PDB file of C-alpha atoms and ligand atoms in Angstrom:
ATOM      1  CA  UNK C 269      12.941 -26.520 -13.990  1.00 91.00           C
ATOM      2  CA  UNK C 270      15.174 -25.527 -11.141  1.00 98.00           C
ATOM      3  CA  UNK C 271      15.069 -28.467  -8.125  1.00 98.00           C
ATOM      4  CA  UNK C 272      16.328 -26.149  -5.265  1.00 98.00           C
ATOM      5  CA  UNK C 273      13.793 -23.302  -6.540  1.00 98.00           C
ATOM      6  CA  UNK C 274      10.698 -25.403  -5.180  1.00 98.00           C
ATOM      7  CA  UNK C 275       8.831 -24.161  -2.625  1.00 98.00           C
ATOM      8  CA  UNK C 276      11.167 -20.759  -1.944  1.00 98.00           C
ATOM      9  CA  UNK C 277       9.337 -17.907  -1.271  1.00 99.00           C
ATOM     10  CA  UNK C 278       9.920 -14.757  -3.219  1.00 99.00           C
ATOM     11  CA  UNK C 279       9.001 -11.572  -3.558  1.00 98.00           C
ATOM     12  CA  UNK C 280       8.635  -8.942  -6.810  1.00 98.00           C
ATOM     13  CA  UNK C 281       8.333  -5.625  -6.730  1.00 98.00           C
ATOM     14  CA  UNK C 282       5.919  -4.096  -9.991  1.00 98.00           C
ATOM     15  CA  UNK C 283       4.284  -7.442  -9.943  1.00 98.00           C
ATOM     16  CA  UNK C 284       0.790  -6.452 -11.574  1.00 98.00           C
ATOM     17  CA  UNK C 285       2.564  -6.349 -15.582  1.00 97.00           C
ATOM     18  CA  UNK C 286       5.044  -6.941 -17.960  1.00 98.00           C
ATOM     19  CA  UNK C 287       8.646  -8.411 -17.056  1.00 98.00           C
ATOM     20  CA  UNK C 288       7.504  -8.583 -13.653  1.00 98.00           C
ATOM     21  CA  UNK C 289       4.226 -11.127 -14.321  1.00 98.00           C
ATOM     22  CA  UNK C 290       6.681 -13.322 -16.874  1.00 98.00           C
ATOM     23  CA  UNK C 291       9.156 -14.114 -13.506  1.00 99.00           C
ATOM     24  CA  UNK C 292       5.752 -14.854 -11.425  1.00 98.00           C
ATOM     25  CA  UNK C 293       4.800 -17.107 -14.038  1.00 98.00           C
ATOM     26  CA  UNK C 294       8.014 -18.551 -14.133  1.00 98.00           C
ATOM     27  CA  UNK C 295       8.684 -18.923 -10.347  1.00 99.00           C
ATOM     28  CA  UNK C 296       5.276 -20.376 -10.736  1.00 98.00           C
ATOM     29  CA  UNK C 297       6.420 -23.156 -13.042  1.00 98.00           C
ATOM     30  CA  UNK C 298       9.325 -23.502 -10.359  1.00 98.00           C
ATOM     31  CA  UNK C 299       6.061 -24.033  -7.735  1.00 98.00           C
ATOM     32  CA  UNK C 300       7.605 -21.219  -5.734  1.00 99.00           C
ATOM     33  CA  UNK C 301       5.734 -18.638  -3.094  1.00 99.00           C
ATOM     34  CA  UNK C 302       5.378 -15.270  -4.472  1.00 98.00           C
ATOM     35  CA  UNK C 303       4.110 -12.208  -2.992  1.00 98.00           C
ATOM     36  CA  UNK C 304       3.358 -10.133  -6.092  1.00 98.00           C
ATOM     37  CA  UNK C 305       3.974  -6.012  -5.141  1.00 98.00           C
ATOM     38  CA  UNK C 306       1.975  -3.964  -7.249  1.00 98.00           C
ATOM     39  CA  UNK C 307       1.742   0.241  -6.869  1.00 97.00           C
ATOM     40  CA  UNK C 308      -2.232   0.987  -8.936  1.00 97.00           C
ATOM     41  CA  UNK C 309      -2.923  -2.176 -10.781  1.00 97.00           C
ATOM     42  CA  UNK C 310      -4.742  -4.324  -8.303  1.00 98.00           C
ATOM     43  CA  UNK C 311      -6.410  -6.029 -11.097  1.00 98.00           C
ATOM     44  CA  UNK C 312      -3.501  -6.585 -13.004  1.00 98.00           C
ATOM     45  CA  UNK C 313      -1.931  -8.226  -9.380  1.00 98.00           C
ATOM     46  CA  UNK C 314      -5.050 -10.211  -9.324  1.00 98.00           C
ATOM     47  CA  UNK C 315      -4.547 -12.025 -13.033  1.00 98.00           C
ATOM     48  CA  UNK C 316      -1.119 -12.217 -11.864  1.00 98.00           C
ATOM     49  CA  UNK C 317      -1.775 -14.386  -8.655  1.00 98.00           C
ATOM     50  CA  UNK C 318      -3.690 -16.648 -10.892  1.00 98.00           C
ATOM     51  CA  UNK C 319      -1.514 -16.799 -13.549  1.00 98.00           C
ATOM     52  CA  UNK C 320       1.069 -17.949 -10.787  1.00 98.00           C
ATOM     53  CA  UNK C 321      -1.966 -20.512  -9.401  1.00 98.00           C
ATOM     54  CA  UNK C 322      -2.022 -21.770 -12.530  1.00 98.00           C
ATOM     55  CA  UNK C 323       1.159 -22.606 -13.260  1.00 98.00           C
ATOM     56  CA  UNK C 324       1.842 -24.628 -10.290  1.00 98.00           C
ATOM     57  CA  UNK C 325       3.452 -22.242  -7.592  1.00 98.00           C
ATOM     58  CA  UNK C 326       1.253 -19.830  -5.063  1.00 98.00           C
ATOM     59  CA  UNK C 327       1.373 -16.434  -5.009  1.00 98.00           C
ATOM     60  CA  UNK C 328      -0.371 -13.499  -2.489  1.00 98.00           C
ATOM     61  CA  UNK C 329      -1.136 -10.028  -4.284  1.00 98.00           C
ATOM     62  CA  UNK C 330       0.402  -6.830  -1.672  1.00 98.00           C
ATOM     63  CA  UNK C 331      -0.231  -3.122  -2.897  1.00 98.00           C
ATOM     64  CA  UNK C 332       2.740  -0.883  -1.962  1.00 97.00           C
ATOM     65  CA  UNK C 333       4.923   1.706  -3.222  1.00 97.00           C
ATOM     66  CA  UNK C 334       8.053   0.758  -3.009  1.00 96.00           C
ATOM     67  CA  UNK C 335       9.716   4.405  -3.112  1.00 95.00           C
ATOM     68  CA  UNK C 336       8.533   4.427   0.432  1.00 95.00           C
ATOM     69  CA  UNK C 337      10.895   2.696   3.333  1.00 94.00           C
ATOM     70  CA  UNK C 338       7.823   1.303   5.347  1.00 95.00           C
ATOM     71  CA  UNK C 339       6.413  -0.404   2.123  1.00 95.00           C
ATOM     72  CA  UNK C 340       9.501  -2.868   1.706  1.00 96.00           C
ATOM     73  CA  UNK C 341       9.345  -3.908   5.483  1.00 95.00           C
ATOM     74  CA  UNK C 342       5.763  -4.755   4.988  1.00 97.00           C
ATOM     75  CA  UNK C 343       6.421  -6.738   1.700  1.00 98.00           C
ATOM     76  CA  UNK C 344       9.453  -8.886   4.313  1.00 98.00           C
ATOM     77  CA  UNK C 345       6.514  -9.392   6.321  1.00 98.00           C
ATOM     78  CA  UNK C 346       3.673 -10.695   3.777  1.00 98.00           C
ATOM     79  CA  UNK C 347       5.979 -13.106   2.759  1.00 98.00           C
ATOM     80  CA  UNK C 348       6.613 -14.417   6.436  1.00 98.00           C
ATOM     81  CA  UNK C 349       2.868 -13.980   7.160  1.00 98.00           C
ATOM     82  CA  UNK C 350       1.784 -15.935   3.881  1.00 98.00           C
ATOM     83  CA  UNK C 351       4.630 -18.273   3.003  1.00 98.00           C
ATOM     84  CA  UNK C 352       6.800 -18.184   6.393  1.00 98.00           C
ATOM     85  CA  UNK C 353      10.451 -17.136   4.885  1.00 98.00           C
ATOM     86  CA  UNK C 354      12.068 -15.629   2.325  1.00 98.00           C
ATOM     87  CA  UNK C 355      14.351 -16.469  -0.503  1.00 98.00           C
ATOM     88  CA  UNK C 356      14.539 -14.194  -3.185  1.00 99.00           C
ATOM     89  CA  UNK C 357      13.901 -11.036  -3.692  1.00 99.00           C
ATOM     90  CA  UNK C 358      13.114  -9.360  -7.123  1.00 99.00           C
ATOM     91  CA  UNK C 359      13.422  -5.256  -7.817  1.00 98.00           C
ATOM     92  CA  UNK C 360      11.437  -5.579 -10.696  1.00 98.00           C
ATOM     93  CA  UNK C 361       9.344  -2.196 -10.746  1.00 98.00           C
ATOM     94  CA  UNK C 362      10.267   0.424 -12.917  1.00 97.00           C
ATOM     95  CA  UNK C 363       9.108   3.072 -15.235  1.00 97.00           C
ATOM     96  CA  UNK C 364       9.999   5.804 -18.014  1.00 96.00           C
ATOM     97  CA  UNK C 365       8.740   8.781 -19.655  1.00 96.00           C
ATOM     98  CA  UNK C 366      10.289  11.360 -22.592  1.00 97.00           C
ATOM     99  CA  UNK C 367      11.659  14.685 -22.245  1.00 98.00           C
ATOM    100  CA  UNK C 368      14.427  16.393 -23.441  1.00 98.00           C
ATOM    101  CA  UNK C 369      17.000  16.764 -20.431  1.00 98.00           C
ATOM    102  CA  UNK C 370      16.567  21.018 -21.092  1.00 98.00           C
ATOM    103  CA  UNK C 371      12.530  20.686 -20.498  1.00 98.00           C
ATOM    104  CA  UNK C 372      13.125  17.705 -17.930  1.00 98.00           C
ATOM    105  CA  UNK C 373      11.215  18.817 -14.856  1.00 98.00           C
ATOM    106  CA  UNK C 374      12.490  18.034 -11.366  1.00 98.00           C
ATOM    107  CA  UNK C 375       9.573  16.379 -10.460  1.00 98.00           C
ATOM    108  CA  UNK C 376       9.906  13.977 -13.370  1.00 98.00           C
ATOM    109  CA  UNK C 377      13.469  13.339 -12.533  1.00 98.00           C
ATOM    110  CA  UNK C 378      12.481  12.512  -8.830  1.00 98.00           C
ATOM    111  CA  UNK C 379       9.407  10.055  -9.835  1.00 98.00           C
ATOM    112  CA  UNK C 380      11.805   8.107 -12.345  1.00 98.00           C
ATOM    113  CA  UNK C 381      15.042   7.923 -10.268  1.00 98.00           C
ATOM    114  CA  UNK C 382      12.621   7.390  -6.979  1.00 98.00           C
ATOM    115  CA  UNK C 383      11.118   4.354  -8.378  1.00 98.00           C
ATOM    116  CA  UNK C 384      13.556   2.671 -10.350  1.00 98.00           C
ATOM    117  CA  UNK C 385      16.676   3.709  -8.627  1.00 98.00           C
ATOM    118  CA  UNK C 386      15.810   4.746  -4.513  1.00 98.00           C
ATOM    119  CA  UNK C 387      13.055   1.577  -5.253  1.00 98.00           C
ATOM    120  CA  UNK C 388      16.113  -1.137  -5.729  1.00 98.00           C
ATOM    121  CA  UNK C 389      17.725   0.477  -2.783  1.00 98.00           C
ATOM    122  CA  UNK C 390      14.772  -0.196  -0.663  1.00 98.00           C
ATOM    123  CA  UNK C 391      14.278  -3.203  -1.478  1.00 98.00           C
ATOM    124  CA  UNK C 392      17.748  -4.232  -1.076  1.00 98.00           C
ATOM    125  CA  UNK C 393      17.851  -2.776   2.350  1.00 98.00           C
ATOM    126  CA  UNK C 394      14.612  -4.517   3.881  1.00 98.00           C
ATOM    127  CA  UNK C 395      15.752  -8.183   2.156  1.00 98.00           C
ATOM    128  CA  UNK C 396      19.700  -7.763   3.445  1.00 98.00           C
ATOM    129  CA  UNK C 397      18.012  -6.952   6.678  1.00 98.00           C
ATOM    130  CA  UNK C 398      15.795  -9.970   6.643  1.00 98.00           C
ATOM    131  CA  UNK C 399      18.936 -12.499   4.793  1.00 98.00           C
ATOM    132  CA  UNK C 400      21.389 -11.219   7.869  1.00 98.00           C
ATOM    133  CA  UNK C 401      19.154 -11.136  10.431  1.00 98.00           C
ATOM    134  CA  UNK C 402      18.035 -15.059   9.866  1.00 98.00           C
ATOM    135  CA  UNK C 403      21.564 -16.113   8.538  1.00 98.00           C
ATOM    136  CA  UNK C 404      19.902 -16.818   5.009  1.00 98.00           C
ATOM    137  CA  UNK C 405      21.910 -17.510   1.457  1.00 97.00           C
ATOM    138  CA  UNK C 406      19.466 -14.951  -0.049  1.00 98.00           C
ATOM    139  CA  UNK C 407      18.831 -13.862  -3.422  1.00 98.00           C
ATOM    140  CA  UNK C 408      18.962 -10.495  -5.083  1.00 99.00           C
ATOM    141  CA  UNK C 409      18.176  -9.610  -8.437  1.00 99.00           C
ATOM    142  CA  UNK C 410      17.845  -6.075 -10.004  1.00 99.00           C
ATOM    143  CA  UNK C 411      16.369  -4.840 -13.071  1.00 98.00           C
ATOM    144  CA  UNK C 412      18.412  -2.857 -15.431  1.00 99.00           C
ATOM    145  CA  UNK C 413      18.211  -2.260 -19.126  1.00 98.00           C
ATOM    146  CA  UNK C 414      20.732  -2.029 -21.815  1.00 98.00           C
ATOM    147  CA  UNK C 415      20.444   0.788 -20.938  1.00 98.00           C
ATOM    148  CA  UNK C 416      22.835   0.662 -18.098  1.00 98.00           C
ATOM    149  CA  UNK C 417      25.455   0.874 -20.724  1.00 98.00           C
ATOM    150  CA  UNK C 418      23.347   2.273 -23.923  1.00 98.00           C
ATOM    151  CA  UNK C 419      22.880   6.086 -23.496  1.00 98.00           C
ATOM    152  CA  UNK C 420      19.482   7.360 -24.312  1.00 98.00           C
ATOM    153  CA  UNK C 421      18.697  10.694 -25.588  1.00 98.00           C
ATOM    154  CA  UNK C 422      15.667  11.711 -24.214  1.00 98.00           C
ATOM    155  CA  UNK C 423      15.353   9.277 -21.158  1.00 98.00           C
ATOM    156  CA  UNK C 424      18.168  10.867 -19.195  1.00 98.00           C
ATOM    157  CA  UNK C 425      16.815  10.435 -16.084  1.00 98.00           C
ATOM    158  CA  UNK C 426      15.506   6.623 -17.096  1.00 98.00           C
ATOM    159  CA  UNK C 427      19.423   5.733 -18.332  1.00 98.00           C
ATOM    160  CA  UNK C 428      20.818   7.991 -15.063  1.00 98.00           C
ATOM    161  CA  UNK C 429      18.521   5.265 -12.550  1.00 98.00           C
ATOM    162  CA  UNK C 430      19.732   2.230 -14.250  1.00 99.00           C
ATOM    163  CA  UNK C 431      23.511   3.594 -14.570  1.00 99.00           C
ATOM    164  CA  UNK C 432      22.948   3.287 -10.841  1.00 99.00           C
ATOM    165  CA  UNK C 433      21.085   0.013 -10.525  1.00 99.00           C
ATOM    166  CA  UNK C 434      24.583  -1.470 -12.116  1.00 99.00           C
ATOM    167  CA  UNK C 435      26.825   0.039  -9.720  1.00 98.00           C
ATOM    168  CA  UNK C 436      24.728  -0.568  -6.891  1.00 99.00           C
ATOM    169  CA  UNK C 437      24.069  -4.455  -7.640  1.00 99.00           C
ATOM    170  CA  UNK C 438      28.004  -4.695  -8.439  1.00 99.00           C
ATOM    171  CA  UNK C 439      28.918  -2.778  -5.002  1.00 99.00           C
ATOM    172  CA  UNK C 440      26.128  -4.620  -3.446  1.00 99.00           C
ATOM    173  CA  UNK C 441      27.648  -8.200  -4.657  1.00 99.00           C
ATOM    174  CA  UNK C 442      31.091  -7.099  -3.382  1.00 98.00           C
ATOM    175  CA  UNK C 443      29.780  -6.160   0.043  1.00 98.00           C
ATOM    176  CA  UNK C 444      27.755  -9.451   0.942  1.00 98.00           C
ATOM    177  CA  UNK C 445      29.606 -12.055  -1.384  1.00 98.00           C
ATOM    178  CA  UNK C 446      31.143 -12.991   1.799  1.00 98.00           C
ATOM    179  CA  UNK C 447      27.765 -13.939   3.621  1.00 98.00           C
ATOM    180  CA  UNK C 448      27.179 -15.986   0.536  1.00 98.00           C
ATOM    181  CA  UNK C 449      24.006 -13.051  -0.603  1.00 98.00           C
ATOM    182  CA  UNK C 450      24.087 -13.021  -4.182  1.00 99.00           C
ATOM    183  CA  UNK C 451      23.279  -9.552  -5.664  1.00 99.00           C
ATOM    184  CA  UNK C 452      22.863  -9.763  -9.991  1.00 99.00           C
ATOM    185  CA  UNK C 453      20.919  -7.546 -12.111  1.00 99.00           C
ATOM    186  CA  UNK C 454      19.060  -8.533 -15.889  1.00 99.00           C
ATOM    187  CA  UNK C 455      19.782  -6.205 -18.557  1.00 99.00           C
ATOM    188  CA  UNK C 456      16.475  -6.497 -20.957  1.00 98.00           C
ATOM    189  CA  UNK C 457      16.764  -5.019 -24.245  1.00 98.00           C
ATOM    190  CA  UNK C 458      13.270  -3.896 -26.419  1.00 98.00           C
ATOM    191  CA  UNK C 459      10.840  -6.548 -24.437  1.00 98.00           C
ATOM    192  CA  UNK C 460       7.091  -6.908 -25.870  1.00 96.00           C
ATOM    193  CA  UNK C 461       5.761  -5.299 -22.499  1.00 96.00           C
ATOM    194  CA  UNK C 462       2.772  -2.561 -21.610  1.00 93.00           C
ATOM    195  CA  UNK C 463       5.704  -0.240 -21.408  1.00 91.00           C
ATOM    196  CA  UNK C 464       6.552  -0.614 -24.776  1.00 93.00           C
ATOM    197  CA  UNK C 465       2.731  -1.181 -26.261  1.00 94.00           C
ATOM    198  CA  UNK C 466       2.540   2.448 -27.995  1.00 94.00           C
ATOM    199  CA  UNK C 467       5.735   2.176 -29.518  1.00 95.00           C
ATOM    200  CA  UNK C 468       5.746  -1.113 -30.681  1.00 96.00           C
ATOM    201  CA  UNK C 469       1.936  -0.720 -32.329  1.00 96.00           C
ATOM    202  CA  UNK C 470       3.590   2.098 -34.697  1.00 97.00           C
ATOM    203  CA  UNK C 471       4.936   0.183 -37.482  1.00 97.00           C
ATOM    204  CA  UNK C 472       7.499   2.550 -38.111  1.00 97.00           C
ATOM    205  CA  UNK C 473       8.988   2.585 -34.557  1.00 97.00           C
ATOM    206  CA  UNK C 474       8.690  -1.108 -34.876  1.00 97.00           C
ATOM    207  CA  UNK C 475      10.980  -0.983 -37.406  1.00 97.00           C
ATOM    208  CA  UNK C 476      13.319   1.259 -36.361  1.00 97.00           C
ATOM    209  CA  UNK C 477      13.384  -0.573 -32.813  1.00 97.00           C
ATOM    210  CA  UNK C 478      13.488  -4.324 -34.365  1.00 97.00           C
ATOM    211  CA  UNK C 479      16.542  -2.584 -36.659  1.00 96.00           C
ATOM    212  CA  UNK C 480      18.674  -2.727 -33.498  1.00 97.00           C
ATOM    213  CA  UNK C 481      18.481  -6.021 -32.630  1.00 98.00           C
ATOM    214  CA  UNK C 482      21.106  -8.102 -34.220  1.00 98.00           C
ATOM    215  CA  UNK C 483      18.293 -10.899 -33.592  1.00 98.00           C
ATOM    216  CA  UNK C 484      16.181  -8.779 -35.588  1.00 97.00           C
ATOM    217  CA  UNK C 485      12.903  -9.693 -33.311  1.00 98.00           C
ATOM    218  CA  UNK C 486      11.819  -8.311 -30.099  1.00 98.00           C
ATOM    219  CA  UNK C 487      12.145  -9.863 -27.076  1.00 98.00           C
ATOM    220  CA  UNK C 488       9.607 -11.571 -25.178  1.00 98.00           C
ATOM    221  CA  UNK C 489       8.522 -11.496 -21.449  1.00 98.00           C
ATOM    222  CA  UNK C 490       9.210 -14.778 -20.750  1.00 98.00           C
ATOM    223  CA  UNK C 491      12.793 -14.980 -21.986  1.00 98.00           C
ATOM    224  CA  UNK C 492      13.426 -12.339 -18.789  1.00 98.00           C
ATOM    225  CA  UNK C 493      11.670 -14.414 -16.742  1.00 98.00           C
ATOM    226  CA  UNK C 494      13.868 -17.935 -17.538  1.00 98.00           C
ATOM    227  CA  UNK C 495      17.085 -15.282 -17.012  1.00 99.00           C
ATOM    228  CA  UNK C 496      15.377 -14.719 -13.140  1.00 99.00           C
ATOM    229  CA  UNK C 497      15.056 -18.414 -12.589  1.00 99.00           C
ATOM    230  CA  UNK C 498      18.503 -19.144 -13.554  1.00 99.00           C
ATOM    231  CA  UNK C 499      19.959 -16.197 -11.462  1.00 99.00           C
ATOM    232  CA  UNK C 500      17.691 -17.301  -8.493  1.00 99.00           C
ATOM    233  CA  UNK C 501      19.010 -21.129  -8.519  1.00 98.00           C
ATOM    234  CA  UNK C 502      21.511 -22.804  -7.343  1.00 98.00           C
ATOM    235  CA  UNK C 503      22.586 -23.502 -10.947  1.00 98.00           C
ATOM    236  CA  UNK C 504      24.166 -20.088 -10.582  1.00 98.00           C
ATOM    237  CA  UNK C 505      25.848 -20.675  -8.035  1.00 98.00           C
ATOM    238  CA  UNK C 506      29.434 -18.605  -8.843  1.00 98.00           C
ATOM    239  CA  UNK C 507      27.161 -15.658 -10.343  1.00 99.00           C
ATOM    240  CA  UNK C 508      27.312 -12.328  -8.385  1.00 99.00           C
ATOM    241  CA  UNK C 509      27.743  -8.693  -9.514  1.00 99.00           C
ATOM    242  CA  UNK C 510      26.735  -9.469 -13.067  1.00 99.00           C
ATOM    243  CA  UNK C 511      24.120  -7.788 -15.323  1.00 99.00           C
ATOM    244  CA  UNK C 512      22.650 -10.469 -17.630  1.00 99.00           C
ATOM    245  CA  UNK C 513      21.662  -8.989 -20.905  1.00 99.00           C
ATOM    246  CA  UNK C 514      18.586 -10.546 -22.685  1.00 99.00           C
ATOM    247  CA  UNK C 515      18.255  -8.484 -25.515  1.00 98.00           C
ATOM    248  CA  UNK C 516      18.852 -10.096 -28.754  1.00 98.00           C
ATOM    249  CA  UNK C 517      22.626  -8.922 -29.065  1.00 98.00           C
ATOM    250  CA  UNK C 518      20.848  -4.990 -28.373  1.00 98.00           C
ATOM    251  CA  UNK C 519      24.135  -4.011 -26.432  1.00 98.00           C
ATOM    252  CA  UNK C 520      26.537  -5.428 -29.312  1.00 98.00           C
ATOM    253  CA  UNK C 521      26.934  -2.044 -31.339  1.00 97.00           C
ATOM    254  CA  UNK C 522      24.252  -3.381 -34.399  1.00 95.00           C
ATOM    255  CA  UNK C 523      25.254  -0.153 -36.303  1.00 94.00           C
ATOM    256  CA  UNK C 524      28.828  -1.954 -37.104  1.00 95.00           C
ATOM    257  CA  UNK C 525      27.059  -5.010 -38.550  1.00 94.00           C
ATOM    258  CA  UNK C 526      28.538  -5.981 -42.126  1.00 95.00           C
ATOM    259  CA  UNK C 527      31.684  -4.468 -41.152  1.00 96.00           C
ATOM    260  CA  UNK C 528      30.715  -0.526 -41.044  1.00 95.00           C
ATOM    261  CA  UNK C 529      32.405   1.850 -39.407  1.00 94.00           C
TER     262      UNK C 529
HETATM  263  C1  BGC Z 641      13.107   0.275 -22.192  1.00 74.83           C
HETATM  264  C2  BGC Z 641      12.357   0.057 -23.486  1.00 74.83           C
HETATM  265  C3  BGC Z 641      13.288   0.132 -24.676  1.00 74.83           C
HETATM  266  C4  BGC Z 641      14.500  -0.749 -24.464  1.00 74.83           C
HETATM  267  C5  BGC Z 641      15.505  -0.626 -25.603  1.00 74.83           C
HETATM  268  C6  BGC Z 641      14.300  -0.639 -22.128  1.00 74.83           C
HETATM  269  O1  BGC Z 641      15.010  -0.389 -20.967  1.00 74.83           O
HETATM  270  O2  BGC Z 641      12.243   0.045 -21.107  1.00 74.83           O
HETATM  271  O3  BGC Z 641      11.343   1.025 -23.592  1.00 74.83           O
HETATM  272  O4  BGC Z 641      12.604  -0.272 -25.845  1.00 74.83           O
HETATM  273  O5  BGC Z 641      15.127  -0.412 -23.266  1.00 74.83           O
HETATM  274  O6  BGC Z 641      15.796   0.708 -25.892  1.00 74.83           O
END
């Protein structure tokens, strides 16, 4: 548990699922505020909300798509309305789908690099605006991926958007260090997530996914979510610009292991 994390009110974008219900939960635990964004899943937001309840913190449910400009004022303003500030600020919501980059459709490219790319920048924008604006030692944190670093054939368009999430939270970071705004980003590697729930129930693509991991396990949601406590408290103080991985060594080249290559 994180002292100064207590009562701070924070918002999550992609809320409803996955990584982004493990940091409720957690910021929960840390009997924080959160306003939980979800795009489709309202019941999803709901069991989120009380997963939050239950863990000690509070937490309001707000449907919005955060590709859209007006959707991240109106998240700033739920958590004003609901909690009356706010502290940290969480681009959480992403997605993915699989093409090969010749049968990639422009519309496919758009949706992934709207969401999980134009999405952070939103975000950003409307919690800067709110941090400068009330002289506030805000919070950022971004999701990225190993795959930031990792290319992957396939997911051009997913690896192109969080390519960008790095250099954004890094440029980010640089701009606003000064105001004392942190801007990191969390790396996850092969989380057990809804994202990953087809891929992971195939034994074989288990297999070849766990095979990887020089931890040889898959990750789980929770060990994100202690990463976002950590970057959101003070015991981070001196952190900005950084991508965290959590991903069981993912991003260490595992086909070298036992000295190949
Ligand atoms: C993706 C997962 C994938 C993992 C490792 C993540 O960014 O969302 O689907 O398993 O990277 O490749």
């Amino acid at each position: 548990m994180y002292e100064d994390l207590q009562n701070k009110v924070a918002v999550i974008t992609g809320g409803s699922k996955g990584i982004g219900t493990a940091i409720a939960e957690r910021f929960g635990k840390e009997h924080m505020k959160v306003v939980i964004n979800y795009h489709s899943d309202a019941a999803g937001a709901d069991a989120a909300v009380k997963t939050v309840e239950a863990a000690g913190g509070q937490a309001y449910a707000v449907q919005a798509d955060i590709s859209d400009e007006a959707s991240a004022k109106r998240l700033v303003d739920a958590a004003v309305e609901h909690f009356g500030d706010l502290d940290v600020w969480v681009n959480n919501a992403g997605m993915e789908n699989q093409h090969p980059t010749a049968e990639l459709s422009l519309a496919d490219w758009q949706r992934v690099i709207n969401v999980n790319l134009t999405g952070v920048f939103l975000g950003t924008k409307a919690a800067l605006d709110y941090f400068l604006s009330h002289d506030k030692q805000g919070n950022i944190i971004n999701m990225s991926s190993v795959h930031e670093q990792i290319p992957w054939p396939t997911f051009a368009h997913y690896a192109a958007s969080k390519g960008g999430v790095k250099l954004f939270t890094e440029t980010v970071a640089m701009e606003y260090a000064a105001k004392k705004i942190r801007v990191n980003a969390i790396g996850p590697g092969a989380i057990n997530t809804p994202i990953n729930a087809q891929k992971f129930a195939d034994p074989e693509q288990l297999k070849s996914t766990t095979a990887m991991v020089p931890m040889q396990r898959i990750g789980k949601p929770e060990e994100v979510g202690a990463a976002a406590a950590w970057l959101a408290s003070n015991e981070s103080s001196y952190v900005t610009g950084i991508t965290l991985f959590v991903d069981g060594g993912m991003t260490l080249y595992p086909a070298f292991q036992g000295g190949k290559g």
